[in-house]
PDB file of C-alpha atoms in Angstrom:
ATOM      1  CA  UNK A   1       0.000   0.000   0.000  1.00  0.00           C
ATOM      2  CA  UNK A   2       1.337   3.429  -0.967  1.00  0.00           C
ATOM      3  CA  UNK A   3       1.698   5.782   2.029  1.00  0.00           C
ATOM      4  CA  UNK A   4       1.088   9.476   1.302  1.00  0.00           C
ATOM      5  CA  UNK A   5       2.102  12.043   3.915  1.00  0.00           C
ATOM      6  CA  UNK A   6       1.656  15.634   2.751  1.00  0.00           C
ATOM      7  CA  UNK A   7       0.962  17.351   6.044  1.00  0.00           C
ATOM      8  CA  UNK A   8       2.032  20.876   6.936  1.00  0.00           C
ATOM      9  CA  UNK A   9       5.029  19.726   8.992  1.00  0.00           C
ATOM     10  CA  UNK A  10       5.503  16.464   7.076  1.00  0.00           C
ATOM     11  CA  UNK A  11       8.859  17.333   5.496  1.00  0.00           C
ATOM     12  CA  UNK A  12      10.390  18.472   8.795  1.00  0.00           C
ATOM     13  CA  UNK A  13       8.923  15.477  10.610  1.00  0.00           C
ATOM     14  CA  UNK A  14      10.357  13.002   8.102  1.00  0.00           C
ATOM     15  CA  UNK A  15      13.852  14.447   8.554  1.00  0.00           C
ATOM     16  CA  UNK A  16      13.480  14.288  12.342  1.00  0.00           C
ATOM     17  CA  UNK A  17      12.268  10.671  12.237  1.00  0.00           C
ATOM     18  CA  UNK A  18      15.122   9.645   9.930  1.00  0.00           C
ATOM     19  CA  UNK A  19      17.628  11.247  12.306  1.00  0.00           C
ATOM     20  CA  UNK A  20      16.083   9.486  15.300  1.00  0.00           C
ATOM     21  CA  UNK A  21      15.829   5.958  13.863  1.00  0.00           C
ATOM     22  CA  UNK A  22      19.522   6.000  12.919  1.00  0.00           C
ATOM     23  CA  UNK A  23      20.373   6.589  16.581  1.00  0.00           C
ATOM     24  CA  UNK A  24      18.003   4.186  18.327  1.00  0.00           C
ATOM     25  CA  UNK A  25      19.740   1.224  19.996  1.00  0.00           C
ATOM     26  CA  UNK A  26      19.161  -2.228  18.537  1.00  0.00           C
ATOM     27  CA  UNK A  27      17.269  -3.245  21.669  1.00  0.00           C
ATOM     28  CA  UNK A  28      14.437  -0.828  20.826  1.00  0.00           C
ATOM     29  CA  UNK A  29      11.789  -2.576  18.716  1.00  0.00           C
ATOM     30  CA  UNK A  30       8.781  -1.212  16.802  1.00  0.00           C
ATOM     31  CA  UNK A  31       6.441  -2.876  19.320  1.00  0.00           C
ATOM     32  CA  UNK A  32       8.293  -1.178  22.184  1.00  0.00           C
ATOM     33  CA  UNK A  33       7.785   2.170  20.456  1.00  0.00           C
ATOM     34  CA  UNK A  34       4.089   1.419  20.068  1.00  0.00           C
ATOM     35  CA  UNK A  35       3.948   0.787  23.820  1.00  0.00           C
ATOM     36  CA  UNK A  36       5.744   4.114  24.430  1.00  0.00           C
ATOM     37  CA  UNK A  37       3.053   5.823  22.355  1.00  0.00           C
ATOM     38  CA  UNK A  38       0.286   4.346  24.503  1.00  0.00           C
ATOM     39  CA  UNK A  39       2.224   5.266  27.648  1.00  0.00           C
ATOM     40  CA  UNK A  40       2.410   8.843  26.359  1.00  0.00           C
ATOM     41  CA  UNK A  41      -1.349   8.968  25.833  1.00  0.00           C
ATOM     42  CA  UNK A  42      -1.881   7.670  29.373  1.00  0.00           C
ATOM     43  CA  UNK A  43       0.573  10.249  30.719  1.00  0.00           C
ATOM     44  CA  UNK A  44      -1.394  12.954  28.921  1.00  0.00           C
ATOM     45  CA  UNK A  45      -4.592  11.751  30.604  1.00  0.00           C
ATOM     46  CA  UNK A  46      -2.908  11.800  34.029  1.00  0.00           C
ATOM     47  CA  UNK A  47      -1.469  15.263  33.417  1.00  0.00           C
ATOM     48  CA  UNK A  48      -4.890  16.667  32.562  1.00  0.00           C
ATOM     49  CA  UNK A  49      -6.497  15.009  35.590  1.00  0.00           C
ATOM     50  CA  UNK A  50      -3.855  16.496  37.888  1.00  0.00           C
ATOM     51  CA  UNK A  51      -4.663  20.008  36.678  1.00  0.00           C
ATOM     52  CA  UNK A  52      -7.470  19.878  39.252  1.00  0.00           C
ATOM     53  CA  UNK A  53      -4.670  20.578  41.770  1.00  0.00           C
ATOM     54  CA  UNK A  54      -2.435  22.831  39.660  1.00  0.00           C
ATOM     55  CA  UNK A  55      -2.403  24.147  36.063  1.00  0.00           C
ATOM     56  CA  UNK A  56       1.320  23.388  36.070  1.00  0.00           C
ATOM     57  CA  UNK A  57       0.501  19.752  35.352  1.00  0.00           C
ATOM     58  CA  UNK A  58      -0.346  20.862  31.809  1.00  0.00           C
ATOM     59  CA  UNK A  59       3.398  20.526  31.213  1.00  0.00           C
ATOM     60  CA  UNK A  60       3.048  16.839  32.102  1.00  0.00           C
ATOM     61  CA  UNK A  61       0.225  16.562  29.565  1.00  0.00           C
ATOM     62  CA  UNK A  62       2.510  18.178  26.962  1.00  0.00           C
ATOM     63  CA  UNK A  63       5.279  15.695  27.801  1.00  0.00           C
ATOM     64  CA  UNK A  64       2.776  12.886  27.345  1.00  0.00           C
ATOM     65  CA  UNK A  65       1.856  14.225  23.901  1.00  0.00           C
ATOM     66  CA  UNK A  66       5.539  14.304  22.931  1.00  0.00           C
ATOM     67  CA  UNK A  67       5.965  10.694  24.109  1.00  0.00           C
ATOM     68  CA  UNK A  68       2.842   9.755  22.158  1.00  0.00           C
ATOM     69  CA  UNK A  69       4.294  11.347  19.009  1.00  0.00           C
ATOM     70  CA  UNK A  70       7.654   9.643  19.577  1.00  0.00           C
ATOM     71  CA  UNK A  71       6.195   6.159  19.848  1.00  0.00           C
ATOM     72  CA  UNK A  72       3.356   6.517  17.352  1.00  0.00           C
ATOM     73  CA  UNK A  73       5.478   8.099  14.621  1.00  0.00           C
ATOM     74  CA  UNK A  74       8.657   6.067  15.042  1.00  0.00           C
ATOM     75  CA  UNK A  75       7.340   2.495  15.261  1.00  0.00           C
ATOM     76  CA  UNK A  76       6.577   2.111  11.570  1.00  0.00           C
ATOM     77  CA  UNK A  77       9.550   4.244  10.543  1.00  0.00           C
ATOM     78  CA  UNK A  78      11.910   2.004  12.519  1.00  0.00           C
ATOM     79  CA  UNK A  79      10.424  -1.162  11.004  1.00  0.00           C
ATOM     80  CA  UNK A  80      10.886   0.184   7.473  1.00  0.00           C
ATOM     81  CA  UNK A  81      14.405   1.426   8.253  1.00  0.00           C
ATOM     82  CA  UNK A  82      15.492  -1.992   9.537  1.00  0.00           C
ATOM     83  CA  UNK A  83      13.626  -3.880   6.815  1.00  0.00           C
ATOM     84  CA  UNK A  84      11.526  -5.822   9.335  1.00  0.00           C
ATOM     85  CA  UNK A  85       8.092  -4.639   8.223  1.00  0.00           C
ATOM     86  CA  UNK A  86       5.057  -6.774   8.897  1.00  0.00           C
ATOM     87  CA  UNK A  87       2.612  -4.820   6.715  1.00  0.00           C
ATOM     88  CA  UNK A  88      -0.683  -6.411   7.785  1.00  0.00           C
ATOM     89  CA  UNK A  89       0.253  -6.715  11.465  1.00  0.00           C
ATOM     90  CA  UNK A  90       1.709  -3.216  11.570  1.00  0.00           C
ATOM     91  CA  UNK A  91      -1.239  -1.620   9.791  1.00  0.00           C
ATOM     92  CA  UNK A  92      -3.758  -3.401  12.010  1.00  0.00           C
ATOM     93  CA  UNK A  93      -1.922  -2.666  15.256  1.00  0.00           C
ATOM     94  CA  UNK A  94      -1.190   0.962  14.403  1.00  0.00           C
ATOM     95  CA  UNK A  95      -4.770   1.856  13.514  1.00  0.00           C
ATOM     96  CA  UNK A  96      -6.368   0.069  16.447  1.00  0.00           C
ATOM     97  CA  UNK A  97      -3.863   1.426  18.983  1.00  0.00           C
ATOM     98  CA  UNK A  98      -4.499   4.937  17.619  1.00  0.00           C
ATOM     99  CA  UNK A  99      -8.127   4.618  18.720  1.00  0.00           C
ATOM    100  CA  UNK A 100      -7.024   3.904  22.297  1.00  0.00           C
ATOM    101  CA  UNK A 101      -4.451   6.698  22.323  1.00  0.00           C
ATOM    102  CA  UNK A 102      -6.812   9.288  20.898  1.00  0.00           C
ATOM    103  CA  UNK A 103      -9.512   8.319  23.392  1.00  0.00           C
ATOM    104  CA  UNK A 104      -7.139   8.664  26.361  1.00  0.00           C
ATOM    105  CA  UNK A 105      -6.000  12.107  25.215  1.00  0.00           C
ATOM    106  CA  UNK A 106      -9.517  13.405  24.586  1.00  0.00           C
ATOM    107  CA  UNK A 107     -10.802  11.954  27.853  1.00  0.00           C
ATOM    108  CA  UNK A 108      -8.004  13.803  29.607  1.00  0.00           C
ATOM    109  CA  UNK A 109      -8.978  17.092  27.995  1.00  0.00           C
ATOM    110  CA  UNK A 110     -12.655  16.526  28.720  1.00  0.00           C
ATOM    111  CA  UNK A 111     -12.051  15.642  32.362  1.00  0.00           C
ATOM    112  CA  UNK A 112      -9.859  18.688  32.946  1.00  0.00           C
ATOM    113  CA  UNK A 113     -11.144  22.051  34.148  1.00  0.00           C
ATOM    114  CA  UNK A 114     -10.657  23.619  30.724  1.00  0.00           C
ATOM    115  CA  UNK A 115     -12.735  21.569  28.283  1.00  0.00           C
ATOM    116  CA  UNK A 116     -16.246  20.133  28.533  1.00  0.00           C
ATOM    117  CA  UNK A 117     -16.302  16.358  28.152  1.00  0.00           C
ATOM    118  CA  UNK A 118     -19.133  16.401  25.591  1.00  0.00           C
ATOM    119  CA  UNK A 119     -17.240  18.857  23.374  1.00  0.00           C
ATOM    120  CA  UNK A 120     -13.978  16.911  23.669  1.00  0.00           C
ATOM    121  CA  UNK A 121     -15.755  13.708  22.625  1.00  0.00           C
ATOM    122  CA  UNK A 122     -17.511  15.512  19.760  1.00  0.00           C
ATOM    123  CA  UNK A 123     -14.132  16.690  18.471  1.00  0.00           C
ATOM    124  CA  UNK A 124     -12.831  13.123  18.814  1.00  0.00           C
ATOM    125  CA  UNK A 125     -15.810  11.800  16.825  1.00  0.00           C
ATOM    126  CA  UNK A 126     -15.108  14.302  14.044  1.00  0.00           C
ATOM    127  CA  UNK A 127     -11.425  13.400  13.969  1.00  0.00           C
ATOM    128  CA  UNK A 128     -12.238   9.691  13.860  1.00  0.00           C
ATOM    129  CA  UNK A 129     -14.743  10.299  11.050  1.00  0.00           C
ATOM    130  CA  UNK A 130     -11.875  11.639   8.940  1.00  0.00           C
ATOM    131  CA  UNK A 131      -9.677   8.741  10.043  1.00  0.00           C
ATOM    132  CA  UNK A 132     -12.328   6.245   8.965  1.00  0.00           C
ATOM    133  CA  UNK A 133     -12.632   8.014   5.612  1.00  0.00           C
ATOM    134  CA  UNK A 134      -8.875   7.695   5.133  1.00  0.00           C
ATOM    135  CA  UNK A 135      -8.879   3.999   6.064  1.00  0.00           C
ATOM    136  CA  UNK A 136     -11.841   3.145   3.813  1.00  0.00           C
ATOM    137  CA  UNK A 137     -10.294   5.091   0.929  1.00  0.00           C
ATOM    138  CA  UNK A 138      -7.069   3.151   1.450  1.00  0.00           C
ATOM    139  CA  UNK A 139      -8.958  -0.123   0.918  1.00  0.00           C
ATOM    140  CA  UNK A 140     -10.425   1.222  -2.333  1.00  0.00           C
ATOM    141  CA  UNK A 141      -7.456   3.084  -3.811  1.00  0.00           C
ATOM    142  CA  UNK A 142      -4.523   1.272  -2.131  1.00  0.00           C
ATOM    143  CA  UNK A 143      -3.255   4.694  -1.079  1.00  0.00           C
ATOM    144  CA  UNK A 144      -3.099   5.462   2.630  1.00  0.00           C
ATOM    145  CA  UNK A 145      -3.281   9.207   3.261  1.00  0.00           C
ATOM    146  CA  UNK A 146      -1.797   9.897   6.694  1.00  0.00           C
ATOM    147  CA  UNK A 147      -2.906  13.523   6.535  1.00  0.00           C
ATOM    148  CA  UNK A 148      -6.057  15.137   5.152  1.00  0.00           C
ATOM    149  CA  UNK A 149      -6.051  18.686   3.773  1.00  0.00           C
ATOM    150  CA  UNK A 150      -2.623  19.197   5.311  1.00  0.00           C
ATOM    151  CA  UNK A 151      -3.470  18.017   8.821  1.00  0.00           C
ATOM    152  CA  UNK A 152      -2.441  14.762  10.408  1.00  0.00           C
ATOM    153  CA  UNK A 153      -1.842  13.366  13.899  1.00  0.00           C
ATOM    154  CA  UNK A 154       1.313  15.447  14.421  1.00  0.00           C
ATOM    155  CA  UNK A 155      -0.443  18.710  13.611  1.00  0.00           C
ATOM    156  CA  UNK A 156      -3.240  17.809  16.019  1.00  0.00           C
ATOM    157  CA  UNK A 157      -0.752  17.141  18.834  1.00  0.00           C
ATOM    158  CA  UNK A 158       0.961  20.463  18.130  1.00  0.00           C
ATOM    159  CA  UNK A 159      -2.376  22.279  18.310  1.00  0.00           C
ATOM    160  CA  UNK A 160      -3.185  20.641  21.654  1.00  0.00           C
ATOM    161  CA  UNK A 161       0.252  21.578  23.026  1.00  0.00           C
ATOM    162  CA  UNK A 162      -0.314  25.143  21.813  1.00  0.00           C
ATOM    163  CA  UNK A 163      -3.680  25.177  23.593  1.00  0.00           C
ATOM    164  CA  UNK A 164      -2.016  23.965  26.804  1.00  0.00           C
ATOM    165  CA  UNK A 165       0.653  26.675  26.630  1.00  0.00           C
ATOM    166  CA  UNK A 166      -1.986  29.350  26.053  1.00  0.00           C
ATOM    167  CA  UNK A 167      -3.943  28.119  29.075  1.00  0.00           C
ATOM    168  CA  UNK A 168      -0.800  28.434  31.192  1.00  0.00           C
ATOM    169  CA  UNK A 169      -0.110  31.935  29.878  1.00  0.00           C
ATOM    170  CA  UNK A 170      -3.605  33.409  29.760  1.00  0.00           C
ATOM    171  CA  UNK A 171      -5.857  31.013  31.671  1.00  0.00           C
ATOM    172  CA  UNK A 172      -9.209  29.667  30.505  1.00  0.00           C
ATOM    173  CA  UNK A 173     -11.967  31.677  32.202  1.00  0.00           C
ATOM    174  CA  UNK A 174     -15.509  30.374  31.898  1.00  0.00           C
ATOM    175  CA  UNK A 175     -17.664  32.421  29.522  1.00  0.00           C
ATOM    176  CA  UNK A 176     -21.452  32.607  29.569  1.00  0.00           C
ATOM    177  CA  UNK A 177     -22.884  32.118  26.090  1.00  0.00           C
ATOM    178  CA  UNK A 178     -26.665  32.110  26.407  1.00  0.00           C
ATOM    179  CA  UNK A 179     -27.548  29.159  28.623  1.00  0.00           C
ATOM    180  CA  UNK A 180     -24.098  27.582  28.143  1.00  0.00           C
ATOM    181  CA  UNK A 181     -20.937  27.928  30.196  1.00  0.00           C
ATOM    182  CA  UNK A 182     -17.852  27.483  28.025  1.00  0.00           C
ATOM    183  CA  UNK A 183     -14.158  28.373  27.942  1.00  0.00           C
ATOM    184  CA  UNK A 184     -12.284  29.550  24.855  1.00  0.00           C
ATOM    185  CA  UNK A 185     -10.916  25.991  24.716  1.00  0.00           C
ATOM    186  CA  UNK A 186     -14.479  24.672  24.363  1.00  0.00           C
ATOM    187  CA  UNK A 187     -15.195  27.130  21.569  1.00  0.00           C
ATOM    188  CA  UNK A 188     -11.957  26.192  19.784  1.00  0.00           C
ATOM    189  CA  UNK A 189     -12.685  22.458  19.942  1.00  0.00           C
ATOM    190  CA  UNK A 190     -16.291  23.020  18.911  1.00  0.00           C
ATOM    191  CA  UNK A 191     -15.122  24.894  15.810  1.00  0.00           C
ATOM    192  CA  UNK A 192     -12.607  22.145  15.098  1.00  0.00           C
ATOM    193  CA  UNK A 193     -15.340  19.495  15.398  1.00  0.00           C
ATOM    194  CA  UNK A 194     -17.510  21.451  12.961  1.00  0.00           C
ATOM    195  CA  UNK A 195     -14.563  21.676  10.583  1.00  0.00           C
ATOM    196  CA  UNK A 196     -13.854  17.938  10.852  1.00  0.00           C
ATOM    197  CA  UNK A 197     -17.434  16.955  10.045  1.00  0.00           C
ATOM    198  CA  UNK A 198     -17.734  19.507   7.228  1.00  0.00           C
ATOM    199  CA  UNK A 199     -14.546  18.251   5.572  1.00  0.00           C
ATOM    200  CA  UNK A 200     -15.685  14.648   6.098  1.00  0.00           C
ATOM    201  CA  UNK A 201     -19.017  15.234   4.339  1.00  0.00           C
ATOM    202  CA  UNK A 202     -17.338  17.099   1.461  1.00  0.00           C
ATOM    203  CA  UNK A 203     -14.682  14.417   0.941  1.00  0.00           C
ATOM    204  CA  UNK A 204     -17.187  11.554   1.092  1.00  0.00           C
ATOM    205  CA  UNK A 205     -19.443  13.083  -1.562  1.00  0.00           C
ATOM    206  CA  UNK A 206     -16.480  14.148  -3.693  1.00  0.00           C
ATOM    207  CA  UNK A 207     -14.782  10.737  -3.712  1.00  0.00           C
ATOM    208  CA  UNK A 208     -18.062   8.837  -4.052  1.00  0.00           C
ATOM    209  CA  UNK A 209     -18.827  10.957  -7.130  1.00  0.00           C
ATOM    210  CA  UNK A 210     -15.363  10.224  -8.508  1.00  0.00           C
ATOM    211  CA  UNK A 211     -15.850   6.473  -8.034  1.00  0.00           C
ATOM    212  CA  UNK A 212     -19.337   6.580  -9.532  1.00  0.00           C
ATOM    213  CA  UNK A 213     -18.039   8.305 -12.660  1.00  0.00           C
ATOM    214  CA  UNK A 214     -15.039   5.990 -12.874  1.00  0.00           C
ATOM    215  CA  UNK A 215     -17.134   2.853 -12.619  1.00  0.00           C
ATOM    216  CA  UNK A 216     -20.098   3.943 -14.709  1.00  0.00           C
ATOM    217  CA  UNK A 217     -21.319   1.199 -17.002  1.00  0.00           C
ATOM    218  CA  UNK A 218     -20.493   1.874 -20.668  1.00  0.00           C
ATOM    219  CA  UNK A 219     -23.517   2.837 -22.766  1.00  0.00           C
ATOM    220  CA  UNK A 220     -25.240  -0.063 -24.484  1.00  0.00           C
ATOM    221  CA  UNK A 221     -24.806  -0.203 -28.216  1.00  0.00           C
ATOM    222  CA  UNK A 222     -28.069   0.134 -30.107  1.00  0.00           C
ATOM    223  CA  UNK A 223     -29.190  -2.832 -32.159  1.00  0.00           C
TER     224      UNK A 223
END
């Protein structure tokens, strides 16, 4: 399957990953990196939960996101670098583990004092809708797009880290919007969720139309 990675920071990320895999000890395996990724997601959850005592624990959440990137991005890269790929196993494990990692991170945000749980889960649903689109399209086209319209998992982690830093710098006061009580973090994630679902609907109709035209039955010849 052809992997396509055209995200905003994709070129820089590829150089960083290449530099890292050349320096990893032989004892580090792709499966160990996958475990580090899950550990990072769990650390992010813990960091967000601990913000109930101090906003300073947002730095722990940021460290967890970095660990999650390290493990999630390097496992497949290391396997390809060492020529030990297991394409079906790796693809299956990577996509299923991503579901767990994403859930832990979003649960952490939603259980913190800065983001409503329902909005965090709505944003997660929108993100997973795009992920499902990418996975289904990969089965049809044999091209796996890691990013969609320039955004992939790395960009999402960077945005969350940026949100954490802004909370530390400026806080996240609760705003009253009609009958709702929301922070600027809630509003940001709500807009992101709307963007995810809008892009999902557009891409589904666009690619379905492309497939319909491509597989249209040829006109019958008249007798």
